[in-house]
Short mmCIF file of C-alpha atoms in Angstrom, two decimals:
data_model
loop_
_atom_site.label_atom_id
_atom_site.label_comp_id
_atom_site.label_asym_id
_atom_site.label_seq_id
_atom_site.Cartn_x
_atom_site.Cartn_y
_atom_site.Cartn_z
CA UNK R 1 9.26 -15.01 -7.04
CA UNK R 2 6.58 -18.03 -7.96
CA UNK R 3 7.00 -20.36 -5.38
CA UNK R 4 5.88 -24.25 -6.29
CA UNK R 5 3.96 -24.50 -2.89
CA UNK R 6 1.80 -21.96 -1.15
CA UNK R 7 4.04 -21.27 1.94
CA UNK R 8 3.41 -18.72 4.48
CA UNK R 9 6.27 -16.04 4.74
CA UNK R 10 7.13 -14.15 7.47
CA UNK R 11 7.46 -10.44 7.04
CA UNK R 12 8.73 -7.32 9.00
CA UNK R 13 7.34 -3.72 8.75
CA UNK R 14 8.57 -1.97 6.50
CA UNK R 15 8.48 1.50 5.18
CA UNK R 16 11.24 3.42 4.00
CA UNK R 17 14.97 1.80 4.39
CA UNK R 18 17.28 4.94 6.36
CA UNK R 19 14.99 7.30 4.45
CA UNK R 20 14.75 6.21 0.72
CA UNK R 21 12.03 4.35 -0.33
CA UNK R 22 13.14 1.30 0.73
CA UNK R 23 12.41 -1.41 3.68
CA UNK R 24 12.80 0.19 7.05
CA UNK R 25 13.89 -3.45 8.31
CA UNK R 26 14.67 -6.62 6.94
CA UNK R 27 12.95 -8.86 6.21
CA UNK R 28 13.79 -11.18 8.90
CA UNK R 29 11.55 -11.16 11.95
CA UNK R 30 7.89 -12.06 11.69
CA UNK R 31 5.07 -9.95 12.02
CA UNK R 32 2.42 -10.17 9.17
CA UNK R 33 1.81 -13.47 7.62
CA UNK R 34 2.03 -13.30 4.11
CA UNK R 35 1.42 -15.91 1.05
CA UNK R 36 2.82 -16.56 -1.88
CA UNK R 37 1.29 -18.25 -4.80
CA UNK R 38 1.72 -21.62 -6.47
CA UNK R 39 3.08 -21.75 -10.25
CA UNK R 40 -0.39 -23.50 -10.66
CA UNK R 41 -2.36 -22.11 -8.71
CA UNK R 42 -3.99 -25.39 -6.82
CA UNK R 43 -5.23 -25.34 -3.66
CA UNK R 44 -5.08 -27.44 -1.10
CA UNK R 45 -8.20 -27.09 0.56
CA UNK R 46 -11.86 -28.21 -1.25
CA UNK R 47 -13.56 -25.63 -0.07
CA UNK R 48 -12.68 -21.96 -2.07
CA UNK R 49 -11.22 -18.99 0.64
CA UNK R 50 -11.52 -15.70 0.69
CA UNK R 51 -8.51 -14.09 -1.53
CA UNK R 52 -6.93 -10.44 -1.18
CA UNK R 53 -4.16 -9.57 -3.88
CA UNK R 54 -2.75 -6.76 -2.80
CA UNK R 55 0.08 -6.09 -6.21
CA UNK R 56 2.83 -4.09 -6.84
CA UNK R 57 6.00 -3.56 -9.23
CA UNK R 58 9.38 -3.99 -7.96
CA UNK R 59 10.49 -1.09 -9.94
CA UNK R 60 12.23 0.76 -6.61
CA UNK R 61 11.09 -0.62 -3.46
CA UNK R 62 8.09 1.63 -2.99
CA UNK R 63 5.40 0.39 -4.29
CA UNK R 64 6.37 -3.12 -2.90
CA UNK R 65 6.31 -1.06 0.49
CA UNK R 66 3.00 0.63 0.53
CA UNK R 67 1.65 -2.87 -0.92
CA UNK R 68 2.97 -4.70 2.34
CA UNK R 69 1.52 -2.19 4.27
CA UNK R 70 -1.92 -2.85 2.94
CA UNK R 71 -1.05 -6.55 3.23
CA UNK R 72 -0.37 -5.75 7.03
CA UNK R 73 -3.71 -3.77 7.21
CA UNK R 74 -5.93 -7.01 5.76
CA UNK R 75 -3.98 -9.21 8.75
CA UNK R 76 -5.12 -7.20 11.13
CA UNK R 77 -8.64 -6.61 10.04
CA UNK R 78 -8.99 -10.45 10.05
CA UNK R 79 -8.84 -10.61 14.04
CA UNK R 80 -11.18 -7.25 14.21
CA UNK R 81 -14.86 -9.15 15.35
CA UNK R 82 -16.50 -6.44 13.41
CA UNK R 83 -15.17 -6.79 10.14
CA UNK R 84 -16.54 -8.37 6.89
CA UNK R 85 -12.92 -9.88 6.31
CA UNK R 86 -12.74 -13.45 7.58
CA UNK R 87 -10.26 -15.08 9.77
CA UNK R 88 -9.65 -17.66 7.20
CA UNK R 89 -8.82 -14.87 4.16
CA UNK R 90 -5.98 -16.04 2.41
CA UNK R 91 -3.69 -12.35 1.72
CA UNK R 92 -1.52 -12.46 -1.19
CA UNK R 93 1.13 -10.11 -1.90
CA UNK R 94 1.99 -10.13 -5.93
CA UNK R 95 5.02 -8.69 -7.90
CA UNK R 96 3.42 -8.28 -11.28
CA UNK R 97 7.21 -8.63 -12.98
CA UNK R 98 6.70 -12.17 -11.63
CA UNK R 99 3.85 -12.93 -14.06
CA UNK R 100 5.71 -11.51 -17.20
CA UNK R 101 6.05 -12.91 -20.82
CA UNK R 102 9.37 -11.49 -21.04
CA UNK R 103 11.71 -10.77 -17.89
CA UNK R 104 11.76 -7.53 -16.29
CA UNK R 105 14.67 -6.41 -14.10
CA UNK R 106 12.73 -4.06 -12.09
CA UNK R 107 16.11 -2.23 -10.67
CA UNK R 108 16.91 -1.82 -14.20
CA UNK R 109 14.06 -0.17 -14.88
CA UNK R 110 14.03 2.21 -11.73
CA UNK R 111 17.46 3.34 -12.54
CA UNK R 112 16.12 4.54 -16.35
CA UNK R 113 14.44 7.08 -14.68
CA UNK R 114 17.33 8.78 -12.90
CA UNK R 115 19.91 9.31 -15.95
CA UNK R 116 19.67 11.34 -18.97
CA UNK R 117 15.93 9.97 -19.67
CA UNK R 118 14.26 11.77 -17.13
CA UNK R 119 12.58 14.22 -18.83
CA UNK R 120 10.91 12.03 -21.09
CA UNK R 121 9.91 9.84 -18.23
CA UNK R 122 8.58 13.47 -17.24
CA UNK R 123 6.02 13.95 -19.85
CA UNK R 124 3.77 11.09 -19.32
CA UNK R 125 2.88 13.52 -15.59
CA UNK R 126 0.37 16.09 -16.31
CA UNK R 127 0.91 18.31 -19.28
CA UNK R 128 -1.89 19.74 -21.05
CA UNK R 129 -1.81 16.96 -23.65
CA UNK R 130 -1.00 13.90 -20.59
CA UNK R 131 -3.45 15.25 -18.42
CA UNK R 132 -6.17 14.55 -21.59
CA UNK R 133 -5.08 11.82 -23.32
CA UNK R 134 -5.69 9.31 -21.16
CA UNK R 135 -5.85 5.20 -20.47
CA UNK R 136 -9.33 4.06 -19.58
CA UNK R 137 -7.92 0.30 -19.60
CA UNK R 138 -8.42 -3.03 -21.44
CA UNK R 139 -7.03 -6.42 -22.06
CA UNK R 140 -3.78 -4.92 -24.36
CA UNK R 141 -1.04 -5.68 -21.28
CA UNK R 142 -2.65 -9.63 -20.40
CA UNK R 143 -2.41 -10.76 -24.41
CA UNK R 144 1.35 -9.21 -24.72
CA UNK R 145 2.72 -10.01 -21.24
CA UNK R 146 0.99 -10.93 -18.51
CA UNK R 147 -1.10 -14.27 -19.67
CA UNK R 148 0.46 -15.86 -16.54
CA UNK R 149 -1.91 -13.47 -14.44
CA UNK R 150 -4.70 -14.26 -16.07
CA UNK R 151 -4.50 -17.84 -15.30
CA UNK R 152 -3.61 -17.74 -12.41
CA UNK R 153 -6.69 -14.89 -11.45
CA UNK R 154 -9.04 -17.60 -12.78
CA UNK R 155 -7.95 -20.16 -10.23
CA UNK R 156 -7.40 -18.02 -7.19
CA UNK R 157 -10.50 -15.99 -8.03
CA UNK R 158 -9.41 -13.43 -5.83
CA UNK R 159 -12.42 -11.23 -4.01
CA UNK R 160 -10.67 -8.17 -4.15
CA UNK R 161 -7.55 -6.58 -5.69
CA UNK R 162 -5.59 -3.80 -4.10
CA UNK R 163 -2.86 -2.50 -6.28
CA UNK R 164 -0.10 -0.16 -5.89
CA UNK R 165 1.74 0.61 -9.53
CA UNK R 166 0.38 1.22 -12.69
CA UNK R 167 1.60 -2.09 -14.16
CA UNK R 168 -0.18 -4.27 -11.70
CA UNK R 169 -3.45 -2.50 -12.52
CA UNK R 170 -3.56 -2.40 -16.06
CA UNK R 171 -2.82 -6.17 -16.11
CA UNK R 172 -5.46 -7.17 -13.38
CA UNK R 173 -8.20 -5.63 -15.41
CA UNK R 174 -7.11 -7.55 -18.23
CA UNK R 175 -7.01 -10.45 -16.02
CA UNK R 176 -10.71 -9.65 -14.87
CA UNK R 177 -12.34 -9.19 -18.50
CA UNK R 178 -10.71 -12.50 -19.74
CA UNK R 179 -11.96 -14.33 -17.14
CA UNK R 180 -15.20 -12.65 -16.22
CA UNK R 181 -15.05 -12.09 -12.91
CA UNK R 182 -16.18 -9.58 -10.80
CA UNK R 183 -14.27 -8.77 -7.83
CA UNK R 184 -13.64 -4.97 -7.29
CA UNK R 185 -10.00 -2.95 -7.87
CA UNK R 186 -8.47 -0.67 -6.26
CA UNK R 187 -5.61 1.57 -7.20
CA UNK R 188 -3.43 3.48 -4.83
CA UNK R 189 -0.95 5.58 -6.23
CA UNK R 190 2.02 6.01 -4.00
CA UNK R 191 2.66 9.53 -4.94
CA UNK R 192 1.41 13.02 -4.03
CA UNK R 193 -0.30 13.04 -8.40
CA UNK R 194 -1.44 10.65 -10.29
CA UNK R 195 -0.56 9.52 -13.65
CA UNK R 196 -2.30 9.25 -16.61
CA UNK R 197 -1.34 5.76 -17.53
CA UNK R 198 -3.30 4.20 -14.70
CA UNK R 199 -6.64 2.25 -15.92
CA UNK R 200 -9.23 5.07 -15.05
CA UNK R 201 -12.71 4.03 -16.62
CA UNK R 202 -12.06 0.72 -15.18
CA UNK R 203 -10.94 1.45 -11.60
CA UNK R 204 -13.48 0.60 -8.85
CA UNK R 205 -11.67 2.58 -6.55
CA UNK R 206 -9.26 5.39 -6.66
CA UNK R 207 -7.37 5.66 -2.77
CA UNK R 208 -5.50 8.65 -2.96
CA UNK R 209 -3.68 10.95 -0.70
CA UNK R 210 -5.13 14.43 -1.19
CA UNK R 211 -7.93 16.51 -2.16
CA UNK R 212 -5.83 17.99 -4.83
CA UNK R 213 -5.67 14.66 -6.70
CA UNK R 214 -8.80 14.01 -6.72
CA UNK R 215 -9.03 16.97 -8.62
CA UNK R 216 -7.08 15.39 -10.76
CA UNK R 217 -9.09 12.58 -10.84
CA UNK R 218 -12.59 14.78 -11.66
CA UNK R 219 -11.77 16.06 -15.31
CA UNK R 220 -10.57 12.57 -15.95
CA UNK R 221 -14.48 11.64 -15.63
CA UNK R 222 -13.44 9.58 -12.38
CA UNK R 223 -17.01 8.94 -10.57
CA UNK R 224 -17.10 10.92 -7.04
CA UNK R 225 -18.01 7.57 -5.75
CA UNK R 226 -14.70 5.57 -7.06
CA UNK R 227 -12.46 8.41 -5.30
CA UNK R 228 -11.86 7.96 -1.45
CA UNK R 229 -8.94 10.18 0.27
CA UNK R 230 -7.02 7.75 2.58
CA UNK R 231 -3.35 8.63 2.55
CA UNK R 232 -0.40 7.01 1.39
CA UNK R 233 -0.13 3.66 3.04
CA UNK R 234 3.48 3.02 5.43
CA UNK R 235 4.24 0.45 7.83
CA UNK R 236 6.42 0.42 10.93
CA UNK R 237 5.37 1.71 13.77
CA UNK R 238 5.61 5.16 11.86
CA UNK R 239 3.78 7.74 13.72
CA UNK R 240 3.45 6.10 16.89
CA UNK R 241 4.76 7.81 20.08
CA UNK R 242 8.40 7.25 21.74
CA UNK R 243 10.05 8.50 24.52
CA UNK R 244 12.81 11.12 22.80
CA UNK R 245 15.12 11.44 25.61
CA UNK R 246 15.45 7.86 25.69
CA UNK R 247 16.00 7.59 22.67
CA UNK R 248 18.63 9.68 21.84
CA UNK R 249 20.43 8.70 24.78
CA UNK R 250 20.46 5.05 23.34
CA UNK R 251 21.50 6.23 20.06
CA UNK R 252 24.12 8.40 21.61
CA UNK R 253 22.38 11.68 19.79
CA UNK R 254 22.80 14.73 21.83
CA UNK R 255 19.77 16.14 23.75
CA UNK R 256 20.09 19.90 23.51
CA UNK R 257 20.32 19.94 19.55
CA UNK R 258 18.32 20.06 16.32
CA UNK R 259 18.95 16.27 14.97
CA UNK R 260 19.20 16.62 11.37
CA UNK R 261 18.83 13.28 9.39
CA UNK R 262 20.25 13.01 6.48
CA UNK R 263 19.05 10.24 4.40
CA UNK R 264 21.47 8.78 1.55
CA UNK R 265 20.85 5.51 1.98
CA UNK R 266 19.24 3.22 -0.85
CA UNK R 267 18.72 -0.22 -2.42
CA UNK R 268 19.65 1.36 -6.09
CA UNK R 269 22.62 4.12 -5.90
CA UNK R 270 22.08 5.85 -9.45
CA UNK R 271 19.23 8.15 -7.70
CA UNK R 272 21.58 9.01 -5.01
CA UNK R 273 24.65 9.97 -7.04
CA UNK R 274 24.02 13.58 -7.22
CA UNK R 275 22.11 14.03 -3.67
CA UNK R 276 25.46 12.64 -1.96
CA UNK R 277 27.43 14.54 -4.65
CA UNK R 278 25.72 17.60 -3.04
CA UNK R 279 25.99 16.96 0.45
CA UNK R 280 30.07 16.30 -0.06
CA UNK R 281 29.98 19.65 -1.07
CA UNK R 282 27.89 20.68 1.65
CA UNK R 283 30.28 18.62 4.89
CA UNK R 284 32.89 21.21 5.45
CA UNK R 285 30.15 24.08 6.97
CA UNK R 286 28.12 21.44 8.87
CA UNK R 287 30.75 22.83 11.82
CA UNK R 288 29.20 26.65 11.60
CA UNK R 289 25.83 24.92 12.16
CA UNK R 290 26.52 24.06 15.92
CA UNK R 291 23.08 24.13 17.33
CA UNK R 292 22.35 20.93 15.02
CA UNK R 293 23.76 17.45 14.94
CA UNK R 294 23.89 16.05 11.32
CA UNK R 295 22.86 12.09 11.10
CA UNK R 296 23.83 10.51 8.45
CA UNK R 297 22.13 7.28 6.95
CA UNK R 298 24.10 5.02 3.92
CA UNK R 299 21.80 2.34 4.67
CA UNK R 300 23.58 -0.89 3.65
CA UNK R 301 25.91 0.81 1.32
CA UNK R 302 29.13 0.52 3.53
CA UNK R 303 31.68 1.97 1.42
CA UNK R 304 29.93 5.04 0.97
CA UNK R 305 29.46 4.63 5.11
CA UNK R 306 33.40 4.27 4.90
CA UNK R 307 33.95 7.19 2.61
CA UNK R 308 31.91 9.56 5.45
CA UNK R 309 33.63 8.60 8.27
CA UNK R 310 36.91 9.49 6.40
CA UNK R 311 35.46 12.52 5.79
CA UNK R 312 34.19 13.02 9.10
CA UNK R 313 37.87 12.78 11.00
CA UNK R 314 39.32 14.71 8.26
CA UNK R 315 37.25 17.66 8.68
CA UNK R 316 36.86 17.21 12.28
CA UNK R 317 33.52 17.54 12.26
CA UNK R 318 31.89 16.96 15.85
CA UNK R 319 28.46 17.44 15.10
CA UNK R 320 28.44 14.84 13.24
CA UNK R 321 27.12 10.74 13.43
CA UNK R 322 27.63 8.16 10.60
CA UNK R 323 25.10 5.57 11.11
CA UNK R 324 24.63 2.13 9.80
CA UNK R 325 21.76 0.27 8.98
CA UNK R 326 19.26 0.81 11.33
CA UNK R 327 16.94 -1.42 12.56
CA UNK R 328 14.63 1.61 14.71
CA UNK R 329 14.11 4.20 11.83
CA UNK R 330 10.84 5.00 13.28
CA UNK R 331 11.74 5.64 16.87
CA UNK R 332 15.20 7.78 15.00
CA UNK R 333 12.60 9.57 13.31
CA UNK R 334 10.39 10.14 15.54
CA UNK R 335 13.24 11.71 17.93
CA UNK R 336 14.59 13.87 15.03
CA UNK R 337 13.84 17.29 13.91
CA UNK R 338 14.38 17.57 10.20
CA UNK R 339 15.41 15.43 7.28
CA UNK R 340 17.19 16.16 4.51
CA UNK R 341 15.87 13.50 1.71
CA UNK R 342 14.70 13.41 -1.70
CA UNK R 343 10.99 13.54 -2.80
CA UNK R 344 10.10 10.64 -3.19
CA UNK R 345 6.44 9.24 -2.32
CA UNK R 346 6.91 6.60 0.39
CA UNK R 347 9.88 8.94 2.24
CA UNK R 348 8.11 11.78 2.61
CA UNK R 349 5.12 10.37 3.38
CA UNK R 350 7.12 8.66 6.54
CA UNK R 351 8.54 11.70 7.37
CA UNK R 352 5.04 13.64 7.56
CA UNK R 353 3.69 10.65 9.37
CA UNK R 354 6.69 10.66 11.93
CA UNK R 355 6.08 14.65 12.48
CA UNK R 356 9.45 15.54 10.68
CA UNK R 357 9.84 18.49 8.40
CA UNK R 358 11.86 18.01 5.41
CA UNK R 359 14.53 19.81 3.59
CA UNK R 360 14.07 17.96 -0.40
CA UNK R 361 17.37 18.21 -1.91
CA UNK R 362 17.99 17.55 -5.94
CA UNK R 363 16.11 18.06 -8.80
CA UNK R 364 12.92 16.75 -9.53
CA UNK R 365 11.25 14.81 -12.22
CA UNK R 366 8.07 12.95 -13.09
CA UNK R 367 6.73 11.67 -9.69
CA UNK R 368 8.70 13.52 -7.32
CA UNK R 369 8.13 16.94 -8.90
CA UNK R 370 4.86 16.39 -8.19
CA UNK R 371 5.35 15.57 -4.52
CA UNK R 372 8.00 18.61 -4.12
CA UNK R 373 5.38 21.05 -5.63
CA UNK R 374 2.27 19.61 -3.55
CA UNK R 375 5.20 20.03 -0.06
CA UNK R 376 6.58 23.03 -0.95
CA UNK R 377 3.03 24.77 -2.02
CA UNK R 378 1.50 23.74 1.59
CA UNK R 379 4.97 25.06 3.15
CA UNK R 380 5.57 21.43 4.43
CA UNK R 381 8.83 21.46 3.60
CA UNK R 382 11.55 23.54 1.83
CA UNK R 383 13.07 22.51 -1.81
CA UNK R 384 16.86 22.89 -2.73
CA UNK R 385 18.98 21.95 -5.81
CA UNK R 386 22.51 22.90 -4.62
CA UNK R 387 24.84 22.82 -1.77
CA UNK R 388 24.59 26.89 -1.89
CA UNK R 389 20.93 26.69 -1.52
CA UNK R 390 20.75 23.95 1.00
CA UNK R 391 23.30 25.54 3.22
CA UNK R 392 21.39 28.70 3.06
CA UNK R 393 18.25 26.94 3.98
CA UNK R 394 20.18 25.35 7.30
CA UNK R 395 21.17 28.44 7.99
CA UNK R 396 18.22 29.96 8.13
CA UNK R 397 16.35 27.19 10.15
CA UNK R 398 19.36 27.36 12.34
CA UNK R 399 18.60 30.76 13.26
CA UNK R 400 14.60 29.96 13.16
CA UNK R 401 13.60 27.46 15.03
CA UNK R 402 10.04 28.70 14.56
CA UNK R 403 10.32 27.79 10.68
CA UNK R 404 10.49 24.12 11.67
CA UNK R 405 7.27 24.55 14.18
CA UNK R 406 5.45 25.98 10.92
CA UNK R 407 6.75 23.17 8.80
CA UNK R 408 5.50 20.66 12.08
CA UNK R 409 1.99 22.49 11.83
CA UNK R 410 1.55 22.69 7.93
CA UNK R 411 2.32 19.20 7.58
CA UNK R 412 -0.98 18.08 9.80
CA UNK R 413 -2.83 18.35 6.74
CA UNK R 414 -1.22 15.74 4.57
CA UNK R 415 -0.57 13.17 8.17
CA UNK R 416 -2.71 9.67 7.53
CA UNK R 417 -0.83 7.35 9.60
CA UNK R 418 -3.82 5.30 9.34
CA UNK R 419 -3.99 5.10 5.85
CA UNK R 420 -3.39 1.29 5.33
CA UNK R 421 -6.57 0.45 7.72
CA UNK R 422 -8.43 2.75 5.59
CA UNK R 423 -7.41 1.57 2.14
CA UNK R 424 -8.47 -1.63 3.34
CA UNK R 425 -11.63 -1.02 4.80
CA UNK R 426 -12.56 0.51 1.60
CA UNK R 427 -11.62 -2.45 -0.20
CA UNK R 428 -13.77 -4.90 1.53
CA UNK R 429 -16.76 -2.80 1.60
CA UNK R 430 -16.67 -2.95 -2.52
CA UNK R 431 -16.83 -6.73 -2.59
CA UNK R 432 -19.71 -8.14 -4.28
CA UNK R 433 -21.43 -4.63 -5.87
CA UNK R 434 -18.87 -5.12 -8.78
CA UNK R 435 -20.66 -6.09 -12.18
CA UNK R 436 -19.81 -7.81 -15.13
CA UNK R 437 -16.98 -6.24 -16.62
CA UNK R 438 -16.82 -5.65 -20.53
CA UNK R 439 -14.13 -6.57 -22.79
CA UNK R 440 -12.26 -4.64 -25.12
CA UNK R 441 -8.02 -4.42 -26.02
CA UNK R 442 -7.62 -0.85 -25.68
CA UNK R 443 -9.44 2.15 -24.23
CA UNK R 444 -7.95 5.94 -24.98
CA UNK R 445 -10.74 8.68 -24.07
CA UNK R 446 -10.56 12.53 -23.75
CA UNK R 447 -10.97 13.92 -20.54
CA UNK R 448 -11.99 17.70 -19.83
CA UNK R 449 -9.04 20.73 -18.95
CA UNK R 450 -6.74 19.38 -16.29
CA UNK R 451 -7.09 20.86 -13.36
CA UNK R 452 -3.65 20.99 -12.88
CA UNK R 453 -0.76 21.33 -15.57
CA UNK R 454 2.47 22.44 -15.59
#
């Protein structure tokens, strides 16, 4: 929210929350300083700083995720000697829904994508007619909504904008042709595709995960030198090395099996309804798997923790743990073996940076189709729709252990645990080449044959 001050806030890492793309911890507990803005946008001091927005959406949690991991990046930079960032840079992290005209329940939103309007939330990804039909950008989103952003860009006047959803970016370069400015943007989609709704023409800077999407990016007449491959940005401590054995023996996991997470656990339910739905169905052969021990993760959703545990002593099922929230996701991932998630951008990328291989379970639209195709087609991981097809895919990794080694080695190409340093280093070195921007409402333009359709 607006604050009427400019306070300093103390954050925690955070990724993904127990494997959805959520918070991996709360955010209690101090470790990157971030600051939020004032309704009017005064400062205190007389002489102007040195401003980083990094925006997102909170429509889900992961774009607000991979924006404080950027956020976290900047921080650090500013106590590097050799950077261009200086101590005294003031980072600001920026929920675009914040800003609106009207107001935007961002959960609301997220959960339109998970019901019965998911294939037209489908279309707008990559179809012949998507992938050329596309936004270049203009000032269309800052007169209808976001006028608050504008105002508040000309005060801050902000030397660089990092942003990570679609909304935020579109808005921003209306903010920057209304007021002139010339600081540089840079988009970073969170997902393993891009869509075509994101300002192209007037993007400084595309960050993206993959060679693939830059491909993308090429027939959309994206300049080679506005396209950098960095990753998908996480936080956490994800990637970093811990001792297994001591791990598990903390969590009371057992050393001489396959840990199998499975991760249910979310801030919105609706796009977890049918992955649990499938797993229920899947619980009473988890005992025929006996060289793997099944975690389970509800995140903060205790009566569907409840509901598992009941199910647990009913079944008698030994190789099994119900977990609660948990504060060390990246040490439990990091001493796991496989997850068992859904495709979405922020959790997979976690699990590739924490060396897991990944079973994606449900059906997949719009973003995460995109992410299960780019997994599946580098044999990262394995893609299932039903509790038939996942148990036959346990089974089979069950009897081949060397199936999760290949998944382990495949997913090397796709691992950027760095990728928040990176996005920001890019950022900084695009401050003051930007030139005047023009101003128009609204830019459509036809780009060449996508280079990928489906």
């Amino acid at each position: 929210m607006l604050e009427s001050d400019l306070i300093q806030e103390n954050r925690v890492a955070s990724g993904t929350q127990n494997g959805a793309d959520e918070p991996l911890f709360d955010e209690e507990g101090a470790q990157t300083l971030l600051r939020s803005p004032h309704v009017d946008g005064s400062h205190e001091s007389e002489e102007e700083p040195f401003v980083v927005f990094v925006m997102h959406a909170s429509v889900g949690s992961g774009h607000r995720s991979a924006a404080l991991a950027v956020a976290e990046a900047f921080e650090a930079l500013k106590l590097d000697d050799g950077s261009s960032l200086p101590a005294s840079a003031e980072i600001e992290v920026l929920d675009i829904l914040d800003f609106g005209r009207v107001a935007i329940d961002g959960d609301k939103t997220a959960s339109m994508f998970t019901g019965p309007t998911r294939p037209f939330y489908d279309i707008t990804w990559r179809y012949t007619l998507t992938g050329r039909l596309l936004w270049g950008g203009g000032t269309a989103w800052s007169h209808v909504m976001f006028g608050k952003l504008t105002d508040y860009v000309a005060k801050r006047k902000p030397a660089v904008v990092v942003c990570t959803h679609i909304t935020a970016a579109n808005a921003v370069v209306g903010a920057r042709m209304l007021t002139g400015q010339r600081f540089p943007i840079v988009c970073v989609p969170t997902d393993y595709e891009i869509e075509g709704l994101w300002p192209h023409k007037e993007t400084d800077l595309f960050c993206v995960a993959t060679e693939a999407m830059a491909e993308t990016l090429r027939p959309r007449k994206v300049a080679e030198r506005k396209m950098e491959i960095t990753g998908i940005p996480v936080r956490g401590g994800l990637g970093a090395d811990f001792d297994v054995k001591a791990v598990r023996e903390e969590l009371g996991l057992p050393q001489d099996k396959t840990v199998v997470l499975v991760m249910a656990g979310a801030h919105l339910p609706q796009p977890y309804v049918r992955f649990r739905a499938t797993m229920d169905e899947t619980l009473p052969y988890l005992k025929g798997l006996s060289g793997m021990h099944f975690v389970f993760l509800p995140g903060r959703d205790e009566e569907y923790a409840v509901r598992l545990q009941r199910q647990q002593e009913a079944m008698s099922i030994d190789n099994m743990t119900v977990m609660g929230y948990v504060e060390k996701m990246p040490a439990l991932m990091a001493a796991s073996d496989l997850a068992i998630c859904k495709s979405g951008g922020l959790t997979v990328t976690e699990c590739l940076c924490s060396r897991l291989p990944m079973v994606l379970l449900g059906r997949s639209y719009g973003q995460e189709k995109a992410n299960t195709r780019m997994l599946t087609s580098l044999g990262v991981g394995m893609h299932v729709t039903t509790a038939r097809e996942l148990l036959g895919a346990l089974r089979h990794l069950h009897a081949n252990p060397s199936s999760l080694r290949a998944m382990l080695v495949n997913g090397e190409i796709l691992r950027r645990p760095a990728a928040a340093h990176d996005i920001a280093e890019a950022s900084l070195r695009l401050v003051g080449t930007i030139e005047s921007p023009k101003k128009h409402f609204v830019e459509f333009y036809w780009g060449r044959k996508p280079a990928h359709t489906r």
